[in-house]
């Protein structure tokens, strides 16, 4: 997958706001993405690829059904500020794990879970105590995504 530089910058802004649980900044960053349907689609595609890459790396392959269930509960609880439901997080994780397309996300509000889950996965899988912050980990993930496709 070739990553569009303009979209990538906007995705990072959304992810940064989500990592910091800054709802106002998150909404503004989503609004910037949503000003163009094509840009929003590219951003969601990139973020879904990030979700898949982190999930598969952390679990050494696809996570089990039990791991997905636990992760959905944990993420929904940890990200209460974004009001993402366990059901939406679970559906997203199942789709990403199975490599199935999600129903078309037609607006930024519909894409909230995609970005919140990615921010949570990146933040929890990075190792800041070893100097690898979520944004450094994202650099590695994006490089792998571009190399793979």
PDB file of C-alpha atoms in Angstrom:
ATOM      1  CA  UNK A   1       0.000   0.000   0.000  1.00  0.00           C
ATOM      2  CA  UNK A   2       1.353   3.391  -0.925  1.00  0.00           C
ATOM      3  CA  UNK A   3       0.785   5.872   1.863  1.00  0.00           C
ATOM      4  CA  UNK A   4      -0.318   9.346   0.791  1.00  0.00           C
ATOM      5  CA  UNK A   5       1.887  11.860   2.657  1.00  0.00           C
ATOM      6  CA  UNK A   6      -0.908  14.418   3.110  1.00  0.00           C
ATOM      7  CA  UNK A   7      -3.288  11.792   4.496  1.00  0.00           C
ATOM      8  CA  UNK A   8      -0.596  10.362   6.757  1.00  0.00           C
ATOM      9  CA  UNK A   9      -0.017  13.748   8.417  1.00  0.00           C
ATOM     10  CA  UNK A  10      -3.744  14.122   9.051  1.00  0.00           C
ATOM     11  CA  UNK A  11      -4.021  10.559  10.399  1.00  0.00           C
ATOM     12  CA  UNK A  12      -1.170  11.262  12.823  1.00  0.00           C
ATOM     13  CA  UNK A  13      -3.015  14.328  14.083  1.00  0.00           C
ATOM     14  CA  UNK A  14      -6.135  12.241  14.753  1.00  0.00           C
ATOM     15  CA  UNK A  15      -4.108   9.481  16.416  1.00  0.00           C
ATOM     16  CA  UNK A  16      -2.167  11.951  18.563  1.00  0.00           C
ATOM     17  CA  UNK A  17      -5.387  13.513  19.816  1.00  0.00           C
ATOM     18  CA  UNK A  18      -6.772  10.034  20.561  1.00  0.00           C
ATOM     19  CA  UNK A  19      -3.628   8.899  22.382  1.00  0.00           C
ATOM     20  CA  UNK A  20      -3.869  12.014  24.553  1.00  0.00           C
ATOM     21  CA  UNK A  21      -7.647  11.577  24.926  1.00  0.00           C
ATOM     22  CA  UNK A  22      -8.207  15.153  23.808  1.00  0.00           C
ATOM     23  CA  UNK A  23     -11.798  15.053  22.546  1.00  0.00           C
ATOM     24  CA  UNK A  24     -11.821  18.607  21.154  1.00  0.00           C
ATOM     25  CA  UNK A  25      -8.590  18.130  19.215  1.00  0.00           C
ATOM     26  CA  UNK A  26      -9.778  14.691  18.074  1.00  0.00           C
ATOM     27  CA  UNK A  27     -13.018  16.146  16.684  1.00  0.00           C
ATOM     28  CA  UNK A  28     -11.122  18.942  14.911  1.00  0.00           C
ATOM     29  CA  UNK A  29      -8.657  16.488  13.386  1.00  0.00           C
ATOM     30  CA  UNK A  30     -11.511  14.253  12.225  1.00  0.00           C
ATOM     31  CA  UNK A  31     -13.244  17.267  10.710  1.00  0.00           C
ATOM     32  CA  UNK A  32     -10.084  18.047   8.724  1.00  0.00           C
ATOM     33  CA  UNK A  33     -10.088  14.492   7.374  1.00  0.00           C
ATOM     34  CA  UNK A  34     -13.783  14.530   6.624  1.00  0.00           C
ATOM     35  CA  UNK A  35     -13.612  17.596   4.403  1.00  0.00           C
ATOM     36  CA  UNK A  36     -12.847  15.260   1.479  1.00  0.00           C
ATOM     37  CA  UNK A  37     -14.480  11.830   1.048  1.00  0.00           C
ATOM     38  CA  UNK A  38     -11.454  10.566  -0.880  1.00  0.00           C
ATOM     39  CA  UNK A  39      -9.071  11.712   1.860  1.00  0.00           C
ATOM     40  CA  UNK A  40     -11.257  10.173   4.577  1.00  0.00           C
ATOM     41  CA  UNK A  41     -11.387   6.864   2.689  1.00  0.00           C
ATOM     42  CA  UNK A  42      -7.590   6.801   2.328  1.00  0.00           C
ATOM     43  CA  UNK A  43      -7.196   7.673   6.012  1.00  0.00           C
ATOM     44  CA  UNK A  44      -9.529   4.875   7.116  1.00  0.00           C
ATOM     45  CA  UNK A  45      -7.755   2.378   4.824  1.00  0.00           C
ATOM     46  CA  UNK A  46      -4.375   3.345   6.243  1.00  0.00           C
ATOM     47  CA  UNK A  47      -5.628   3.190   9.820  1.00  0.00           C
ATOM     48  CA  UNK A  48      -7.240  -0.211   9.270  1.00  0.00           C
ATOM     49  CA  UNK A  49      -3.900  -1.451   7.936  1.00  0.00           C
ATOM     50  CA  UNK A  50      -2.200  -0.060  11.060  1.00  0.00           C
ATOM     51  CA  UNK A  51      -4.759  -1.827  13.252  1.00  0.00           C
ATOM     52  CA  UNK A  52      -4.118  -5.136  11.481  1.00  0.00           C
ATOM     53  CA  UNK A  53      -0.333  -4.810  11.577  1.00  0.00           C
ATOM     54  CA  UNK A  54      -0.226  -4.030  15.295  1.00  0.00           C
ATOM     55  CA  UNK A  55      -2.781  -6.722  16.191  1.00  0.00           C
ATOM     56  CA  UNK A  56      -0.909  -9.393  14.266  1.00  0.00           C
ATOM     57  CA  UNK A  57       2.487  -8.356  15.636  1.00  0.00           C
ATOM     58  CA  UNK A  58       1.357  -8.212  19.251  1.00  0.00           C
ATOM     59  CA  UNK A  59      -0.377 -11.598  19.019  1.00  0.00           C
ATOM     60  CA  UNK A  60       2.185 -13.267  16.726  1.00  0.00           C
ATOM     61  CA  UNK A  61      -0.561 -13.744  14.160  1.00  0.00           C
ATOM     62  CA  UNK A  62      -4.306 -13.357  14.293  1.00  0.00           C
ATOM     63  CA  UNK A  63      -5.628 -12.989  17.840  1.00  0.00           C
ATOM     64  CA  UNK A  64      -7.966 -15.693  19.130  1.00  0.00           C
ATOM     65  CA  UNK A  65     -11.671 -15.094  19.606  1.00  0.00           C
ATOM     66  CA  UNK A  66     -11.079 -14.868  23.368  1.00  0.00           C
ATOM     67  CA  UNK A  67      -8.290 -12.313  22.871  1.00  0.00           C
ATOM     68  CA  UNK A  68     -10.541 -10.236  20.607  1.00  0.00           C
ATOM     69  CA  UNK A  69     -13.337 -10.318  23.182  1.00  0.00           C
ATOM     70  CA  UNK A  70     -11.007  -9.227  25.998  1.00  0.00           C
ATOM     71  CA  UNK A  71      -9.378  -6.562  23.853  1.00  0.00           C
ATOM     72  CA  UNK A  72     -12.739  -5.121  22.790  1.00  0.00           C
ATOM     73  CA  UNK A  73     -13.836  -4.827  26.429  1.00  0.00           C
ATOM     74  CA  UNK A  74     -10.502  -3.303  27.477  1.00  0.00           C
ATOM     75  CA  UNK A  75     -10.356  -0.756  24.664  1.00  0.00           C
ATOM     76  CA  UNK A  76     -13.966   0.320  25.118  1.00  0.00           C
ATOM     77  CA  UNK A  77     -13.356   0.774  28.843  1.00  0.00           C
ATOM     78  CA  UNK A  78     -10.008   2.553  28.423  1.00  0.00           C
ATOM     79  CA  UNK A  79     -11.355   4.873  25.736  1.00  0.00           C
ATOM     80  CA  UNK A  80     -14.606   5.906  27.406  1.00  0.00           C
ATOM     81  CA  UNK A  81     -13.824   9.522  26.525  1.00  0.00           C
ATOM     82  CA  UNK A  82     -14.527   8.647  22.855  1.00  0.00           C
ATOM     83  CA  UNK A  83     -17.734   6.742  23.593  1.00  0.00           C
ATOM     84  CA  UNK A  84     -16.789   3.722  21.489  1.00  0.00           C
ATOM     85  CA  UNK A  85     -18.975   0.754  22.332  1.00  0.00           C
ATOM     86  CA  UNK A  86     -17.700  -2.732  23.035  1.00  0.00           C
ATOM     87  CA  UNK A  87     -19.811  -3.921  20.091  1.00  0.00           C
ATOM     88  CA  UNK A  88     -18.236  -1.462  17.641  1.00  0.00           C
ATOM     89  CA  UNK A  89     -14.712  -2.225  18.833  1.00  0.00           C
ATOM     90  CA  UNK A  90     -15.420  -5.967  18.662  1.00  0.00           C
ATOM     91  CA  UNK A  91     -16.846  -5.701  15.131  1.00  0.00           C
ATOM     92  CA  UNK A  92     -13.818  -3.704  14.032  1.00  0.00           C
ATOM     93  CA  UNK A  93     -11.331  -6.162  15.547  1.00  0.00           C
ATOM     94  CA  UNK A  94     -13.150  -9.169  14.037  1.00  0.00           C
ATOM     95  CA  UNK A  95     -13.194  -7.546  10.589  1.00  0.00           C
ATOM     96  CA  UNK A  96      -9.527  -6.573  10.792  1.00  0.00           C
ATOM     97  CA  UNK A  97      -8.505  -9.999  12.088  1.00  0.00           C
ATOM     98  CA  UNK A  98     -10.456 -11.797   9.374  1.00  0.00           C
ATOM     99  CA  UNK A  99      -9.304  -9.410   6.656  1.00  0.00           C
ATOM    100  CA  UNK A 100     -12.915  -8.640   5.810  1.00  0.00           C
ATOM    101  CA  UNK A 101     -14.032  -5.230   4.635  1.00  0.00           C
ATOM    102  CA  UNK A 102     -16.026  -3.135   7.041  1.00  0.00           C
ATOM    103  CA  UNK A 103     -19.297  -1.563   5.972  1.00  0.00           C
ATOM    104  CA  UNK A 104     -18.550   1.632   4.106  1.00  0.00           C
ATOM    105  CA  UNK A 105     -17.651   4.417   6.499  1.00  0.00           C
ATOM    106  CA  UNK A 106     -19.261   7.436   4.933  1.00  0.00           C
ATOM    107  CA  UNK A 107     -18.274  10.138   7.394  1.00  0.00           C
ATOM    108  CA  UNK A 108     -15.723  11.012  10.030  1.00  0.00           C
ATOM    109  CA  UNK A 109     -18.118  10.197  12.871  1.00  0.00           C
ATOM    110  CA  UNK A 110     -18.490   6.656  11.563  1.00  0.00           C
ATOM    111  CA  UNK A 111     -14.737   6.239  11.517  1.00  0.00           C
ATOM    112  CA  UNK A 112     -14.191   7.162  15.168  1.00  0.00           C
ATOM    113  CA  UNK A 113     -13.675   3.583  16.366  1.00  0.00           C
ATOM    114  CA  UNK A 114     -11.096   2.902  13.642  1.00  0.00           C
ATOM    115  CA  UNK A 115      -8.873   5.731  14.881  1.00  0.00           C
ATOM    116  CA  UNK A 116      -9.496   5.236  18.604  1.00  0.00           C
ATOM    117  CA  UNK A 117      -8.644   1.530  18.381  1.00  0.00           C
ATOM    118  CA  UNK A 118      -5.475   2.257  16.402  1.00  0.00           C
ATOM    119  CA  UNK A 119      -4.365   4.885  18.920  1.00  0.00           C
ATOM    120  CA  UNK A 120      -4.996   2.496  21.794  1.00  0.00           C
ATOM    121  CA  UNK A 121      -3.150  -0.384  20.121  1.00  0.00           C
ATOM    122  CA  UNK A 122      -0.174   1.799  19.215  1.00  0.00           C
ATOM    123  CA  UNK A 123       0.059   3.316  22.693  1.00  0.00           C
ATOM    124  CA  UNK A 124      -0.212  -0.008  24.506  1.00  0.00           C
ATOM    125  CA  UNK A 125       2.121  -1.904  22.151  1.00  0.00           C
ATOM    126  CA  UNK A 126       4.885   0.704  22.089  1.00  0.00           C
ATOM    127  CA  UNK A 127       7.655   0.636  24.667  1.00  0.00           C
ATOM    128  CA  UNK A 128       8.350   4.163  25.896  1.00  0.00           C
ATOM    129  CA  UNK A 129      10.561   2.840  28.698  1.00  0.00           C
ATOM    130  CA  UNK A 130      12.903   1.663  25.926  1.00  0.00           C
ATOM    131  CA  UNK A 131      12.601   4.888  23.933  1.00  0.00           C
ATOM    132  CA  UNK A 132       9.936   3.637  21.519  1.00  0.00           C
ATOM    133  CA  UNK A 133       6.950   5.962  21.743  1.00  0.00           C
ATOM    134  CA  UNK A 134       3.718   5.261  19.874  1.00  0.00           C
ATOM    135  CA  UNK A 135       4.708   7.571  17.011  1.00  0.00           C
ATOM    136  CA  UNK A 136       8.052   5.778  16.583  1.00  0.00           C
ATOM    137  CA  UNK A 137       6.210   2.468  16.531  1.00  0.00           C
ATOM    138  CA  UNK A 138       3.818   3.924  13.943  1.00  0.00           C
ATOM    139  CA  UNK A 139       6.829   4.798  11.760  1.00  0.00           C
ATOM    140  CA  UNK A 140       7.878   1.123  11.791  1.00  0.00           C
ATOM    141  CA  UNK A 141       4.345  -0.094  11.125  1.00  0.00           C
ATOM    142  CA  UNK A 142       3.899   2.282   8.185  1.00  0.00           C
ATOM    143  CA  UNK A 143       7.237   1.248   6.712  1.00  0.00           C
ATOM    144  CA  UNK A 144       6.135  -2.400   6.900  1.00  0.00           C
ATOM    145  CA  UNK A 145       2.762  -1.543   5.305  1.00  0.00           C
ATOM    146  CA  UNK A 146       4.437   0.231   2.406  1.00  0.00           C
ATOM    147  CA  UNK A 147       6.954  -2.579   1.930  1.00  0.00           C
ATOM    148  CA  UNK A 148       4.249  -5.250   1.974  1.00  0.00           C
ATOM    149  CA  UNK A 149       2.054  -3.703  -0.587  1.00  0.00           C
TER     150      UNK A 149
END
